[in-house]
Amino acid sequence: MSNKVRSLIIGSGPAGYTAAIYASRANLEPVLYEGMEPGGQLTTTTEVENFPGYPDGITGPELMEDLKKQAQRFGTDVRSGRATAVDFSVRPFKVTIDNDQVIEADTVIISTGATAKYLGLKDEAKYAGQGVSACATCDGFFYRKKKVAVVGGGDTACEEATYLSGLADKVYLIVRKPYLRASQIMQERVMNNPKIEILFEHNAVGLFGEKGVEGVHLIKRMGEPDEEKLDIAVDGFFLAIGHKPNTEIFKDFIELDDVGYIRTESPYTKTNVEGVFACGDVADPIYRQAVTAAGTGCRAAMDAERYLTEKGL
Ligand code: NDP
């Protein structure tokens, strides 16, 4: 197993594997480290119906297994292990795996993704895949003509509530403050939507249901003298309280935005460090879809290939 590679890919979601497919077909002999959650966020979803090419849908884990096989077929060296530190101030770059082994790389493609934030309720884990979701675009379709709740008061929550209102009969927007944080236009959109009911100053504290989510336990004005407990009946519970991009180990070298997403030089995947590229959700606060991640993975591999050729590496 070589510790000096031409192209190192960190992360194994749709962006990482697509980068690997393109990089291996371009003879960059990529090594891909799978990270903490091999296959990425899609392994936690059930059916994926919006990835082009699968007219009957495919499960998230199967899709990721297919992408992995496709990358390996062209020679990608897929290794288990997590990048725990990087040094982008030296050439070749140094990336430490599992706090132990150091890999040297001429180019690095970062595709470490983002993690949806959850409230931290035990019931979120209990009902995972049974009514709890952090992606309306992925799972909303399963709630046609049903009742759903969305937690959050930012642009994502308003966007998800609006999207779900096109499918579900009723959407509750659960907001912990007495106002929305979202942009004016999004606020107006949810407030003028007859299918959306905004529950201001409500906190979700638990879920209930026999075979899946059947409702949410709420507390209105939690912690105040007039606090009130109530339940609402819903079939789906969507979290939209933000995402955390997985960029902690890069922050000393790579330019990030205020939330922690990697800034890239659009339309390229170049970061501020020449030779380091970023693709997928780690650099995308807006779209966050498997297919958009795959698209930027392709771009990152092509950018890396051009960089290696220019530098004669
Ligand atoms: P934000 O951080 O903007 O909003 C998060 C929301 O979740 C807030 O209302 C926050 O409440 C609430 N929240 C956080 N933690 C909890 C909790 N524990 N319990 C209950 N509620 C909680 O995240 P978004 O994902 O909405 O947006 C991220 C960025 O992406 C923003 O800059 C946004 O503008 C941008 N964006 C832009 C879009 C577009 O332009 N089309 C679409 C989507 C996002 P509180 O206000 O009380 O803190």
Coordinates of C-alpha atoms and ligand atoms in Angstrom, one line a residue:
M1 CA 0.0 0.0 0.0
S2 CA 1.6 3.2 -1.2
N3 CA 1.8 6.2 1.1
K4 CA 2.5 8.6 -1.7
V5 CA -0.3 9.1 -4.2
R6 CA -1.1 11.4 -7.1
S7 CA -4.7 12.0 -6.2
L8 CA -6.3 11.6 -2.7
I9 CA -10.0 11.7 -2.3
I10 CA -11.4 12.2 1.2
G11 CA -15.0 11.0 1.6
S12 CA -17.3 8.4 0.0
G13 CA -20.6 10.0 -0.8
P14 CA -21.8 10.6 -4.4
A15 CA -19.3 13.4 -4.9
G16 CA -16.3 11.4 -3.7
Y17 CA -17.2 8.3 -5.7
T18 CA -17.9 10.3 -8.9
A19 CA -14.6 12.1 -8.5
A20 CA -13.0 8.6 -8.1
I21 CA -14.6 7.3 -11.3
Y22 CA -13.4 10.2 -13.3
A23 CA -10.0 10.3 -11.7
S24 CA -9.3 6.6 -12.2
R25 CA -10.5 6.8 -15.8
A26 CA -8.0 9.7 -16.3
N27 CA -5.2 7.5 -14.9
L28 CA -4.7 9.6 -11.7
E29 CA -4.6 6.3 -9.7
P30 CA -6.8 7.8 -7.0
V31 CA -6.9 6.6 -3.4
L32 CA -10.2 7.2 -1.7
Y33 CA -10.7 7.2 2.1
E34 CA -14.2 6.3 3.1
G35 CA -14.4 8.3 6.3
M36 CA -16.6 7.8 9.3
E37 CA -19.8 7.1 7.4
P38 CA -18.9 5.0 4.3
G39 CA -21.3 5.9 1.6
G40 CA -22.3 9.2 3.2
Q41 CA -25.7 10.6 4.0
L42 CA -27.5 8.5 1.4
T43 CA -26.9 5.4 3.4
T44 CA -29.3 6.7 6.0
T45 CA -32.2 7.2 3.6
T46 CA -34.4 4.4 2.2
E47 CA -35.7 4.9 -1.3
V48 CA -33.9 7.3 -3.7
E49 CA -36.3 8.2 -6.5
N50 CA -34.7 11.3 -7.9
F51 CA -31.3 10.1 -9.0
P52 CA -31.4 10.0 -12.8
G53 CA -31.1 6.5 -14.4
Y54 CA -33.2 4.6 -11.9
P55 CA -36.8 4.7 -13.2
D56 CA -38.0 2.4 -10.4
G57 CA -35.9 4.0 -7.7
I58 CA -33.1 2.5 -5.7
T59 CA -32.2 2.3 -2.0
G60 CA -29.6 4.7 -0.8
P61 CA -27.2 1.9 0.4
E62 CA -27.5 0.1 -3.0
L63 CA -26.8 3.3 -5.0
M64 CA -23.7 3.9 -2.9
E65 CA -22.6 0.3 -3.3
D66 CA -23.0 0.7 -7.1
L67 CA -21.0 3.9 -7.2
K68 CA -18.2 2.2 -5.1
K69 CA -18.1 -0.8 -7.5
Q70 CA -18.0 1.5 -10.5
A71 CA -15.0 3.4 -9.0
Q72 CA -13.2 0.2 -8.1
R73 CA -13.8 -1.2 -11.6
F74 CA -11.6 1.5 -13.0
G75 CA -8.9 1.0 -10.4
T76 CA -9.7 3.3 -7.5
D77 CA -8.0 2.1 -4.3
V78 CA -10.9 2.4 -1.7
R79 CA -9.6 2.3 1.8
S80 CA -11.4 2.5 5.1
G81 CA -10.2 5.2 7.5
R82 CA -10.9 8.7 8.4
A83 CA -8.7 11.8 7.7
T84 CA -8.0 13.3 11.1
A85 CA -5.5 16.0 10.2
V86 CA -4.0 17.7 7.1
D87 CA -1.0 19.8 6.3
F88 CA -1.6 21.8 3.1
S89 CA 1.4 24.1 3.7
V90 CA 3.8 21.5 2.3
R91 CA 4.1 19.8 -1.2
P92 CA 3.2 17.1 -1.6
F93 CA 0.3 17.6 0.8
K94 CA 0.2 15.6 4.0
V95 CA -3.0 13.9 5.2
T96 CA -3.1 11.9 8.5
I97 CA -5.4 8.9 8.6
D98 CA -6.9 7.7 11.9
N99 CA -4.4 9.8 13.8
D100 CA -1.7 7.4 12.7
Q101 CA -0.7 6.9 9.1
V102 CA 0.5 9.9 7.0
I103 CA -0.4 9.9 3.3
E104 CA 1.4 12.3 0.9
A105 CA -0.6 13.5 -2.1
D106 CA 0.0 15.7 -5.1
T107 CA -3.7 16.7 -5.2
V108 CA -6.5 16.4 -2.6
I109 CA -10.2 16.3 -3.4
I110 CA -12.3 17.1 -0.3
S111 CA -15.7 15.5 -0.4
T112 CA -16.4 15.1 3.3
G113 CA -20.1 16.2 3.0
A114 CA -22.3 17.9 5.6
T115 CA -24.2 16.5 8.4
A116 CA -27.8 17.5 9.0
K117 CA -28.4 18.7 12.5
Y118 CA -31.0 16.9 14.6
L119 CA -32.6 18.1 17.8
G120 CA -31.0 15.3 19.8
L121 CA -34.2 13.6 20.9
K122 CA -34.1 9.8 21.5
D123 CA -37.2 9.5 19.3
E124 CA -35.3 10.8 16.2
A125 CA -33.1 7.7 16.3
K126 CA -36.1 5.4 17.2
Y127 CA -38.1 6.5 14.2
A128 CA -35.1 7.0 11.8
G129 CA -36.4 5.9 8.3
Q130 CA -39.9 5.6 9.8
G131 CA -41.1 9.1 9.5
V132 CA -38.1 11.2 10.5
S133 CA -36.2 12.8 7.7
A134 CA -33.8 15.8 7.2
C135 CA -34.5 16.1 3.5
A136 CA -37.9 17.1 2.1
T137 CA -36.8 16.8 -1.5
C138 CA -35.6 13.2 -0.9
D139 CA -38.5 11.9 1.2
G140 CA -41.5 14.3 0.7
F141 CA -43.0 12.1 -2.0
F142 CA -43.9 9.5 0.6
Y143 CA -46.2 12.0 2.4
R144 CA -48.6 12.8 -0.4
K145 CA -52.0 13.8 1.0
K146 CA -50.7 13.2 4.5
K147 CA -49.8 15.6 7.4
V148 CA -46.2 16.5 8.1
A149 CA -44.2 18.8 10.5
V150 CA -41.1 20.8 9.7
V151 CA -38.9 22.0 12.5
G152 CA -36.9 25.3 12.0
G153 CA -37.4 28.9 11.1
G154 CA -34.7 29.6 8.6
D155 CA -34.7 29.6 4.8
T156 CA -34.3 25.8 4.6
A157 CA -37.3 25.2 6.8
C158 CA -39.4 27.6 4.8
E159 CA -38.3 26.1 1.5
E160 CA -38.9 22.6 2.8
A161 CA -42.4 23.5 4.2
T162 CA -43.3 25.1 0.8
Y163 CA -42.1 22.1 -1.1
L164 CA -44.0 19.7 1.2
S165 CA -47.1 21.8 0.9
G166 CA -47.2 20.8 -2.8
L167 CA -47.5 17.1 -1.7
A168 CA -49.0 16.9 1.7
D169 CA -52.4 18.0 2.9
K170 CA -51.1 19.9 5.8
V171 CA -47.7 21.2 7.0
Y172 CA -47.0 22.4 10.5
L173 CA -43.9 24.6 10.8
I174 CA -42.6 24.3 14.3
V175 CA -40.6 27.4 15.2
R176 CA -39.0 27.9 18.6
K177 CA -38.9 31.7 18.5
P178 CA -41.8 34.1 18.1
Y179 CA -40.5 35.0 14.6
L180 CA -38.9 33.4 11.5
R181 CA -35.2 33.9 10.7
A182 CA -35.8 33.3 7.0
S183 CA -35.5 35.9 4.3
Q184 CA -38.5 38.2 3.8
I185 CA -39.7 36.6 0.6
M186 CA -39.6 33.1 2.1
Q187 CA -41.5 34.3 5.2
E188 CA -44.2 35.7 3.0
R189 CA -44.4 32.5 1.0
V190 CA -45.1 30.4 4.0
M191 CA -47.4 32.9 5.7
N192 CA -49.5 33.2 2.6
N193 CA -49.7 29.4 2.0
P194 CA -53.1 28.1 3.3
K195 CA -51.7 24.6 3.8
I196 CA -48.9 25.8 6.2
E197 CA -49.7 26.5 9.8
I198 CA -46.8 28.1 11.7
L199 CA -46.6 27.2 15.4
F200 CA -44.5 30.0 16.8
E201 CA -42.8 29.5 20.2
H202 CA -43.2 25.7 20.1
N203 CA -40.5 23.1 20.8
A204 CA -40.7 19.5 19.7
V205 CA -39.8 17.3 22.7
G206 CA -40.8 13.8 21.5
L207 CA -42.5 11.7 18.9
F208 CA -45.1 9.0 19.2
G209 CA -46.6 6.2 17.1
E210 CA -46.9 2.4 16.9
K211 CA -45.2 1.5 13.6
G212 CA -43.8 4.8 12.6
V213 CA -44.3 8.5 13.4
E214 CA -48.0 9.3 14.2
G215 CA -47.5 12.6 16.0
V216 CA -45.3 15.1 17.9
H217 CA -45.2 16.1 21.5
L218 CA -44.9 19.8 21.7
I219 CA -44.4 22.4 24.4
K220 CA -45.6 25.9 23.8
R221 CA -43.6 28.7 25.4
M222 CA -41.3 26.2 27.0
G223 CA -39.8 27.3 30.4
E224 CA -42.3 30.2 30.8
P225 CA -44.9 30.4 33.5
D226 CA -47.7 29.8 31.0
E227 CA -46.0 26.9 29.2
E228 CA -48.4 24.4 27.7
K229 CA -48.1 20.8 26.5
L230 CA -49.9 19.6 23.4
D231 CA -49.7 16.9 20.7
I232 CA -50.2 17.2 17.0
A233 CA -50.9 14.2 14.7
V234 CA -48.5 13.9 11.7
D235 CA -47.1 11.1 9.6
G236 CA -43.7 12.8 8.8
F237 CA -41.3 14.8 10.9
F238 CA -38.7 16.9 9.0
L239 CA -35.7 18.5 10.5
A240 CA -34.6 21.7 8.9
I241 CA -32.5 23.3 11.6
G242 CA -29.3 23.6 9.6
H243 CA -26.4 21.5 8.4
K244 CA -22.8 21.2 9.7
P245 CA -20.3 20.9 6.9
N246 CA -17.5 18.5 7.8
T247 CA -14.6 20.9 7.6
E248 CA -13.1 21.0 11.0
I249 CA -9.7 19.5 10.0
F250 CA -9.3 21.9 7.1
K251 CA -10.1 25.2 8.7
D252 CA -6.5 26.2 9.3
F253 CA -5.7 26.0 5.6
I254 CA -8.9 26.3 3.6
E255 CA -11.1 29.3 3.3
L256 CA -14.6 28.7 4.6
D257 CA -17.8 30.8 4.7
D258 CA -19.4 31.9 7.9
V259 CA -21.2 28.6 8.4
G260 CA -18.1 26.5 7.7
Y261 CA -18.7 25.5 4.0
I262 CA -15.7 25.5 1.8
R263 CA -15.5 28.4 -0.6
T264 CA -14.7 27.4 -4.1
E265 CA -13.8 29.5 -7.1
S266 CA -17.0 29.0 -9.1
P267 CA -17.5 27.5 -11.7
Y268 CA -14.4 25.5 -10.7
T269 CA -13.9 23.4 -7.6
K270 CA -10.6 25.1 -6.7
T271 CA -10.1 26.1 -3.1
N272 CA -7.7 28.9 -2.0
V273 CA -5.0 26.2 -1.8
E274 CA -3.7 25.4 -5.3
G275 CA -4.1 21.6 -5.8
V276 CA -6.8 21.2 -3.3
F277 CA -10.4 20.8 -4.7
A278 CA -13.7 20.5 -3.0
C279 CA -17.0 19.0 -4.2
G280 CA -20.4 17.9 -2.9
D281 CA -22.2 19.1 0.1
V282 CA -19.0 20.2 1.9
A283 CA -19.0 23.2 -0.5
D284 CA -22.7 23.5 -1.2
P285 CA -25.1 25.2 1.2
I286 CA -27.8 25.5 -1.4
Y287 CA -28.6 22.4 -3.5
R288 CA -27.3 19.5 -1.3
Q289 CA -28.6 16.8 -3.7
A290 CA -26.9 13.5 -4.6
V291 CA -27.0 14.4 -8.3
T292 CA -25.5 17.9 -7.8
A293 CA -22.8 16.4 -5.5
A294 CA -22.0 13.8 -8.2
G295 CA -21.8 16.6 -10.8
T296 CA -19.3 18.6 -8.7
G297 CA -17.3 15.4 -8.1
C298 CA -16.8 15.0 -11.8
R299 CA -15.7 18.6 -12.0
A300 CA -13.2 18.2 -9.1
A301 CA -11.6 15.2 -10.8
M302 CA -11.3 17.1 -14.1
D303 CA -9.8 20.1 -12.3
A304 CA -7.4 17.9 -10.5
E305 CA -6.3 16.2 -13.7
R306 CA -5.7 19.6 -15.4
Y307 CA -3.7 20.8 -12.4
L308 CA -1.5 17.7 -12.4
T309 CA -0.9 18.1 -16.1
E310 CA 0.0 21.8 -15.8
K311 CA 2.4 21.1 -13.0
G312 CA 3.9 18.0 -14.7
L313 CA 3.1 15.8 -11.7
Ligands
NDP1 P1 -30.3 28.7 9.6 O1 -29.2 28.5 10.6 O2 -30.5 29.9 8.9 O3 -31.7 28.4 10.4 C1 -31.8 27.4 11.3 C2 -33.2 27.5 11.9 O4 -33.4 26.3 12.8 C3 -33.4 28.7 12.8 O5 -34.8 29.1 12.7 C4 -33.1 28.2 14.2 O6 -33.9 28.8 15.2 C5 -33.7 26.8 14.1 N1 -33.0 25.9 15.0 C6 -31.7 25.7 15.2 N2 -31.5 24.8 16.2 C7 -32.7 24.5 16.7 C8 -33.2 23.7 17.7 N3 -32.3 23.0 18.5 N4 -34.5 23.6 18.0 C9 -35.4 24.3 17.2 N5 -35.0 25.1 16.2 C10 -33.7 25.2 16.0 O7 -30.2 27.4 8.7 P2 -30.8 27.1 7.2 O8 -30.4 25.7 6.9 O9 -32.2 27.5 7.2 O10 -30.0 28.1 6.3 C11 -28.5 28.0 6.2 C12 -28.0 29.1 5.3 O11 -28.4 28.7 4.0 C13 -28.7 30.4 5.5 O12 -27.7 31.4 5.3 C14 -29.8 30.5 4.5 O13 -30.2 31.8 4.2 C15 -29.2 29.7 3.4 N6 -30.2 29.1 2.5 C16 -30.6 29.8 1.4 C17 -31.5 29.3 0.5 C18 -31.9 30.0 -0.7 O14 -31.3 31.1 -0.9 N7 -32.7 29.5 -1.5 C19 -32.2 28.0 0.8 C20 -31.8 27.4 2.1 C21 -30.8 28.0 2.9 P3 -33.4 30.3 15.8 O15 -33.8 31.3 14.7 O16 -34.2 30.3 17.0 O17 -32.0 30.2 16.0

